[in-house]
Amino acid sequence: MTRAEQRERTRTTLIAVARRLFAGHGYAAVGLAEIVRESGVTKGALYHHFDGKAELFRAVLEEVQQDVAARGAAAADAEPDAWAQLKAGCAAFMTAGADPEVQRIMLIDGPAVLGWSEWRAIDEAASARHLAEALNALIEDGTIAPQPVAPLTHLLSGAMNEAVLWLARSARPGDLEDTLAALSRLLDSLR
């Protein structure tokens, strides 16, 4: 194994271990010593890749955001037309957001640890970008009325983020299905 491959493997291991620990215990309850110990690396190796715990968390958050965006994109790509793609991508986001790991890292600890502005920039680079692209395509093909895309993107993104936070507190098994049905009706009202 080359040094570059070894460095990448160490970085990947640190992110994977930190992701598991942050998801299971929350950012505040996890110390660097625990991450280092469970990763099987030295503290120096961690600091070679990250300035500290917050920067490691940012890498974890970016990975979670990319995973969620990829799930949404894959669901959308499986559909035959732009409208079905929007609905499938939004439903996939909601389903992914119902995962306790995603909720903890992306929606609870993300804004608290990094601050709203930095968290929002990461969100916009991942999921919100795909949503804006889908809405632009639907406006261009006449499926939805011409309108400014930025406010619509923020409204829909905010509604979906709030819904998955609500799902995190919900104990009723049918709430995800009810939320997906409500989202479908909300999106249909745009058409």
PDB file of C-alpha atoms in Angstrom:
ATOM      1  CA  MET A   1       0.000   0.000   0.000  1.00  0.00           C
ATOM      2  CA  THR A   2       1.344   3.427  -0.948  1.00  0.00           C
ATOM      3  CA  ARG A   3       1.542   6.272   1.556  1.00  0.00           C
ATOM      4  CA  ALA A   4      -1.257   8.065  -0.265  1.00  0.00           C
ATOM      5  CA  GLU A   5      -3.467   4.974  -0.050  1.00  0.00           C
ATOM      6  CA  GLN A   6      -2.612   4.594   3.626  1.00  0.00           C
ATOM      7  CA  ARG A   7      -3.480   8.263   4.306  1.00  0.00           C
ATOM      8  CA  GLU A   8      -6.810   7.875   2.486  1.00  0.00           C
ATOM      9  CA  ARG A   9      -7.574   4.683   4.395  1.00  0.00           C
ATOM     10  CA  THR A  10      -6.857   6.422   7.711  1.00  0.00           C
ATOM     11  CA  ARG A  11      -9.077   9.367   6.757  1.00  0.00           C
ATOM     12  CA  THR A  12     -11.880   7.048   5.625  1.00  0.00           C
ATOM     13  CA  THR A  13     -11.611   5.032   8.848  1.00  0.00           C
ATOM     14  CA  LEU A  14     -11.738   8.159  11.010  1.00  0.00           C
ATOM     15  CA  ILE A  15     -14.843   9.407   9.214  1.00  0.00           C
ATOM     16  CA  ALA A  16     -16.584   6.010   9.406  1.00  0.00           C
ATOM     17  CA  VAL A  17     -15.882   5.591  13.121  1.00  0.00           C
ATOM     18  CA  ALA A  18     -16.829   9.195  13.915  1.00  0.00           C
ATOM     19  CA  ARG A  19     -20.031   8.814  11.903  1.00  0.00           C
ATOM     20  CA  ARG A  20     -21.043   5.736  13.879  1.00  0.00           C
ATOM     21  CA  LEU A  21     -20.207   7.356  17.208  1.00  0.00           C
ATOM     22  CA  PHE A  22     -21.821  10.734  16.425  1.00  0.00           C
ATOM     23  CA  ALA A  23     -24.959   8.978  15.186  1.00  0.00           C
ATOM     24  CA  GLY A  24     -25.167   6.760  18.236  1.00  0.00           C
ATOM     25  CA  HIS A  25     -24.304   9.212  20.988  1.00  0.00           C
ATOM     26  CA  GLY A  26     -24.470  12.713  19.525  1.00  0.00           C
ATOM     27  CA  TYR A  27     -21.603  15.100  18.853  1.00  0.00           C
ATOM     28  CA  ALA A  28     -21.337  16.447  22.400  1.00  0.00           C
ATOM     29  CA  ALA A  29     -21.043  13.001  24.000  1.00  0.00           C
ATOM     30  CA  VAL A  30     -18.169  11.788  21.798  1.00  0.00           C
ATOM     31  CA  GLY A  31     -14.562  12.663  22.563  1.00  0.00           C
ATOM     32  CA  LEU A  32     -11.564  12.602  20.258  1.00  0.00           C
ATOM     33  CA  ALA A  33      -9.897   9.995  22.465  1.00  0.00           C
ATOM     34  CA  GLU A  34     -12.792   7.602  21.816  1.00  0.00           C
ATOM     35  CA  ILE A  35     -12.643   8.205  18.057  1.00  0.00           C
ATOM     36  CA  VAL A  36      -8.878   7.665  17.986  1.00  0.00           C
ATOM     37  CA  ARG A  37      -9.108   4.510  20.102  1.00  0.00           C
ATOM     38  CA  GLU A  38     -11.883   2.948  18.029  1.00  0.00           C
ATOM     39  CA  SER A  39     -10.175   3.934  14.776  1.00  0.00           C
ATOM     40  CA  GLY A  40      -6.919   2.307  15.824  1.00  0.00           C
ATOM     41  CA  VAL A  41      -4.878   5.409  14.988  1.00  0.00           C
ATOM     42  CA  THR A  42      -2.885   7.947  16.962  1.00  0.00           C
ATOM     43  CA  LYS A  43      -4.134  11.399  17.909  1.00  0.00           C
ATOM     44  CA  GLY A  44      -1.404  12.746  15.630  1.00  0.00           C
ATOM     45  CA  ALA A  45      -2.908  10.851  12.705  1.00  0.00           C
ATOM     46  CA  LEU A  46      -6.293  12.414  13.425  1.00  0.00           C
ATOM     47  CA  TYR A  47      -4.763  15.894  13.576  1.00  0.00           C
ATOM     48  CA  HIS A  48      -2.902  15.207  10.332  1.00  0.00           C
ATOM     49  CA  HIS A  49      -6.295  14.961   8.592  1.00  0.00           C
ATOM     50  CA  PHE A  50      -8.511  17.259  10.694  1.00  0.00           C
ATOM     51  CA  ASP A  51      -7.899  20.380  12.785  1.00  0.00           C
ATOM     52  CA  GLY A  52     -10.161  18.994  15.491  1.00  0.00           C
ATOM     53  CA  LYS A  53     -13.483  17.429  16.332  1.00  0.00           C
ATOM     54  CA  ALA A  54     -15.590  20.083  14.577  1.00  0.00           C
ATOM     55  CA  GLU A  55     -13.705  19.647  11.299  1.00  0.00           C
ATOM     56  CA  LEU A  56     -14.069  15.861  11.553  1.00  0.00           C
ATOM     57  CA  PHE A  57     -17.784  16.335  12.201  1.00  0.00           C
ATOM     58  CA  ARG A  58     -18.007  18.576   9.119  1.00  0.00           C
ATOM     59  CA  ALA A  59     -16.521  15.757   7.011  1.00  0.00           C
ATOM     60  CA  VAL A  60     -19.032  13.319   8.507  1.00  0.00           C
ATOM     61  CA  LEU A  61     -21.906  15.720   7.834  1.00  0.00           C
ATOM     62  CA  GLU A  62     -20.790  16.244   4.231  1.00  0.00           C
ATOM     63  CA  GLU A  63     -20.678  12.464   3.741  1.00  0.00           C
ATOM     64  CA  VAL A  64     -24.176  12.047   5.216  1.00  0.00           C
ATOM     65  CA  GLN A  65     -25.500  14.906   3.058  1.00  0.00           C
ATOM     66  CA  GLN A  66     -23.960  13.326  -0.042  1.00  0.00           C
ATOM     67  CA  ASP A  67     -25.459   9.938   0.846  1.00  0.00           C
ATOM     68  CA  VAL A  68     -28.922  11.464   1.263  1.00  0.00           C
ATOM     69  CA  ALA A  69     -28.568  13.425  -1.989  1.00  0.00           C
ATOM     70  CA  ALA A  70     -27.433  10.266  -3.792  1.00  0.00           C
ATOM     71  CA  ARG A  71     -30.493   8.371  -2.519  1.00  0.00           C
ATOM     72  CA  GLY A  72     -32.736  11.130  -3.797  1.00  0.00           C
ATOM     73  CA  ALA A  73     -30.955  11.296  -7.152  1.00  0.00           C
ATOM     74  CA  ALA A  74     -31.101   7.514  -7.589  1.00  0.00           C
ATOM     75  CA  ALA A  75     -34.833   7.457  -6.840  1.00  0.00           C
ATOM     76  CA  ALA A  76     -35.404  10.334  -9.255  1.00  0.00           C
ATOM     77  CA  ASP A  77     -33.284   8.772 -12.002  1.00  0.00           C
ATOM     78  CA  ALA A  78     -35.412   5.629 -11.836  1.00  0.00           C
ATOM     79  CA  GLU A  79     -38.496   7.586 -12.930  1.00  0.00           C
ATOM     80  CA  PRO A  80     -39.548   8.244 -16.541  1.00  0.00           C
ATOM     81  CA  ASP A  81     -40.425  11.951 -16.432  1.00  0.00           C
ATOM     82  CA  ALA A  82     -39.478  15.136 -14.621  1.00  0.00           C
ATOM     83  CA  TRP A  83     -42.617  15.268 -12.465  1.00  0.00           C
ATOM     84  CA  ALA A  84     -42.253  11.684 -11.236  1.00  0.00           C
ATOM     85  CA  GLN A  85     -38.554  12.386 -10.671  1.00  0.00           C
ATOM     86  CA  LEU A  86     -39.324  15.356  -8.393  1.00  0.00           C
ATOM     87  CA  LYS A  87     -41.825  13.370  -6.352  1.00  0.00           C
ATOM     88  CA  ALA A  88     -39.570  10.316  -6.074  1.00  0.00           C
ATOM     89  CA  GLY A  89     -36.541  12.404  -5.108  1.00  0.00           C
ATOM     90  CA  CYS A  90     -38.484  14.259  -2.404  1.00  0.00           C
ATOM     91  CA  ALA A  91     -39.957  11.004  -1.061  1.00  0.00           C
ATOM     92  CA  ALA A  92     -36.474   9.452  -0.966  1.00  0.00           C
ATOM     93  CA  PHE A  93     -35.175  12.470   0.963  1.00  0.00           C
ATOM     94  CA  MET A  94     -38.001  12.106   3.488  1.00  0.00           C
ATOM     95  CA  THR A  95     -37.389   8.387   3.855  1.00  0.00           C
ATOM     96  CA  ALA A  96     -33.647   8.900   4.291  1.00  0.00           C
ATOM     97  CA  GLY A  97     -34.338  11.691   6.755  1.00  0.00           C
ATOM     98  CA  ALA A  98     -36.418   9.328   8.867  1.00  0.00           C
ATOM     99  CA  ASP A  99     -33.238   7.333   9.549  1.00  0.00           C
ATOM    100  CA  PRO A 100     -32.109   8.173  13.117  1.00  0.00           C
ATOM    101  CA  GLU A 101     -28.451   8.449  11.993  1.00  0.00           C
ATOM    102  CA  VAL A 102     -29.360  11.041   9.367  1.00  0.00           C
ATOM    103  CA  GLN A 103     -31.603  12.934  11.772  1.00  0.00           C
ATOM    104  CA  ARG A 104     -28.942  13.114  14.480  1.00  0.00           C
ATOM    105  CA  ILE A 105     -26.029  14.119  12.257  1.00  0.00           C
ATOM    106  CA  MET A 106     -27.696  16.130   9.512  1.00  0.00           C
ATOM    107  CA  LEU A 107     -30.623  17.825  11.203  1.00  0.00           C
ATOM    108  CA  ILE A 108     -29.927  17.998  14.932  1.00  0.00           C
ATOM    109  CA  ASP A 109     -26.167  18.220  15.446  1.00  0.00           C
ATOM    110  CA  GLY A 110     -25.309  19.739  12.048  1.00  0.00           C
ATOM    111  CA  PRO A 111     -26.786  23.198  12.618  1.00  0.00           C
ATOM    112  CA  ALA A 112     -25.858  23.166  16.316  1.00  0.00           C
ATOM    113  CA  VAL A 113     -22.198  22.252  15.775  1.00  0.00           C
ATOM    114  CA  LEU A 114     -21.392  24.176  12.606  1.00  0.00           C
ATOM    115  CA  GLY A 115     -23.871  27.015  12.885  1.00  0.00           C
ATOM    116  CA  TRP A 116     -26.855  27.686  10.677  1.00  0.00           C
ATOM    117  CA  SER A 117     -24.977  29.408   7.822  1.00  0.00           C
ATOM    118  CA  GLU A 118     -22.339  26.723   7.368  1.00  0.00           C
ATOM    119  CA  TRP A 119     -24.908  23.929   7.755  1.00  0.00           C
ATOM    120  CA  ARG A 120     -27.176  25.592   5.178  1.00  0.00           C
ATOM    121  CA  ALA A 121     -24.287  25.934   2.697  1.00  0.00           C
ATOM    122  CA  ILE A 122     -23.585  22.197   2.972  1.00  0.00           C
ATOM    123  CA  ASP A 123     -27.299  21.417   2.564  1.00  0.00           C
ATOM    124  CA  GLU A 124     -27.556  23.667  -0.480  1.00  0.00           C
ATOM    125  CA  ALA A 125     -24.512  22.034  -2.083  1.00  0.00           C
ATOM    126  CA  ALA A 126     -26.143  18.621  -1.743  1.00  0.00           C
ATOM    127  CA  SER A 127     -29.914  18.119  -1.541  1.00  0.00           C
ATOM    128  CA  ALA A 128     -31.153  21.662  -2.177  1.00  0.00           C
ATOM    129  CA  ARG A 129     -29.163  21.888  -5.413  1.00  0.00           C
ATOM    130  CA  HIS A 130     -30.926  18.792  -6.788  1.00  0.00           C
ATOM    131  CA  LEU A 131     -34.310  20.168  -5.735  1.00  0.00           C
ATOM    132  CA  ALA A 132     -33.657  23.502  -7.462  1.00  0.00           C
ATOM    133  CA  GLU A 133     -32.550  21.726 -10.644  1.00  0.00           C
ATOM    134  CA  ALA A 134     -35.717  19.609 -10.645  1.00  0.00           C
ATOM    135  CA  LEU A 135     -37.947  22.651 -10.115  1.00  0.00           C
ATOM    136  CA  ASN A 136     -36.183  24.564 -12.907  1.00  0.00           C
ATOM    137  CA  ALA A 137     -36.756  21.636 -15.286  1.00  0.00           C
ATOM    138  CA  LEU A 138     -40.464  21.530 -14.384  1.00  0.00           C
ATOM    139  CA  ILE A 139     -40.849  25.254 -15.000  1.00  0.00           C
ATOM    140  CA  GLU A 140     -39.006  24.996 -18.311  1.00  0.00           C
ATOM    141  CA  ASP A 141     -41.218  22.149 -19.543  1.00  0.00           C
ATOM    142  CA  GLY A 142     -44.414  23.912 -18.405  1.00  0.00           C
ATOM    143  CA  THR A 143     -45.374  21.373 -15.734  1.00  0.00           C
ATOM    144  CA  ILE A 144     -45.474  24.062 -13.063  1.00  0.00           C
ATOM    145  CA  ALA A 145     -46.111  27.764 -13.469  1.00  0.00           C
ATOM    146  CA  PRO A 146     -43.151  30.084 -14.057  1.00  0.00           C
ATOM    147  CA  GLN A 147     -41.942  31.464 -10.745  1.00  0.00           C
ATOM    148  CA  PRO A 148     -38.735  32.268  -8.894  1.00  0.00           C
ATOM    149  CA  VAL A 149     -37.078  28.954  -8.017  1.00  0.00           C
ATOM    150  CA  ALA A 150     -35.004  30.059  -5.007  1.00  0.00           C
ATOM    151  CA  PRO A 151     -37.927  30.809  -2.661  1.00  0.00           C
ATOM    152  CA  LEU A 152     -39.796  27.683  -3.760  1.00  0.00           C
ATOM    153  CA  THR A 153     -36.676  25.560  -3.179  1.00  0.00           C
ATOM    154  CA  HIS A 154     -36.222  27.005   0.312  1.00  0.00           C
ATOM    155  CA  LEU A 155     -39.891  26.546   1.183  1.00  0.00           C
ATOM    156  CA  LEU A 156     -39.956  22.912   0.095  1.00  0.00           C
ATOM    157  CA  SER A 157     -36.557  22.143   1.614  1.00  0.00           C
ATOM    158  CA  GLY A 158     -37.550  23.756   4.903  1.00  0.00           C
ATOM    159  CA  ALA A 159     -40.846  21.892   4.988  1.00  0.00           C
ATOM    160  CA  MET A 160     -39.143  18.561   4.359  1.00  0.00           C
ATOM    161  CA  ASN A 161     -36.415  19.231   6.948  1.00  0.00           C
ATOM    162  CA  GLU A 162     -39.052  20.182   9.532  1.00  0.00           C
ATOM    163  CA  ALA A 163     -41.087  17.089   8.710  1.00  0.00           C
ATOM    164  CA  VAL A 164     -38.161  14.739   9.256  1.00  0.00           C
ATOM    165  CA  LEU A 165     -37.364  16.482  12.549  1.00  0.00           C
ATOM    166  CA  TRP A 166     -40.974  15.916  13.570  1.00  0.00           C
ATOM    167  CA  LEU A 167     -40.665  12.277  12.531  1.00  0.00           C
ATOM    168  CA  ALA A 168     -37.645  11.991  14.840  1.00  0.00           C
ATOM    169  CA  ARG A 169     -39.877  12.851  17.798  1.00  0.00           C
ATOM    170  CA  SER A 170     -42.840  10.838  16.605  1.00  0.00           C
ATOM    171  CA  ALA A 171     -43.558   7.425  18.053  1.00  0.00           C
ATOM    172  CA  ARG A 172     -46.401   6.414  15.729  1.00  0.00           C
ATOM    173  CA  PRO A 173     -45.380   3.771  13.157  1.00  0.00           C
ATOM    174  CA  GLY A 174     -47.596   5.195  10.387  1.00  0.00           C
ATOM    175  CA  ASP A 175     -46.272   8.744  10.567  1.00  0.00           C
ATOM    176  CA  LEU A 176     -43.716   8.299   7.778  1.00  0.00           C
ATOM    177  CA  GLU A 177     -46.373   7.031   5.375  1.00  0.00           C
ATOM    178  CA  ASP A 178     -48.753   9.837   6.409  1.00  0.00           C
ATOM    179  CA  THR A 179     -45.977  12.395   5.934  1.00  0.00           C
ATOM    180  CA  LEU A 180     -45.112  11.021   2.491  1.00  0.00           C
ATOM    181  CA  ALA A 181     -48.790  11.230   1.498  1.00  0.00           C
ATOM    182  CA  ALA A 182     -48.995  14.831   2.738  1.00  0.00           C
ATOM    183  CA  LEU A 183     -45.813  15.696   0.829  1.00  0.00           C
ATOM    184  CA  SER A 184     -47.268  14.160  -2.327  1.00  0.00           C
ATOM    185  CA  ARG A 185     -50.428  16.291  -1.972  1.00  0.00           C
ATOM    186  CA  LEU A 186     -48.328  19.402  -1.333  1.00  0.00           C
ATOM    187  CA  LEU A 187     -46.236  18.787  -4.448  1.00  0.00           C
ATOM    188  CA  ASP A 188     -49.334  18.008  -6.528  1.00  0.00           C
ATOM    189  CA  SER A 189     -50.705  21.456  -5.626  1.00  0.00           C
ATOM    190  CA  LEU A 190     -47.804  23.003  -7.563  1.00  0.00           C
ATOM    191  CA  ARG A 191     -48.861  21.336 -10.775  1.00  0.00           C
TER     192      ARG A 191
END
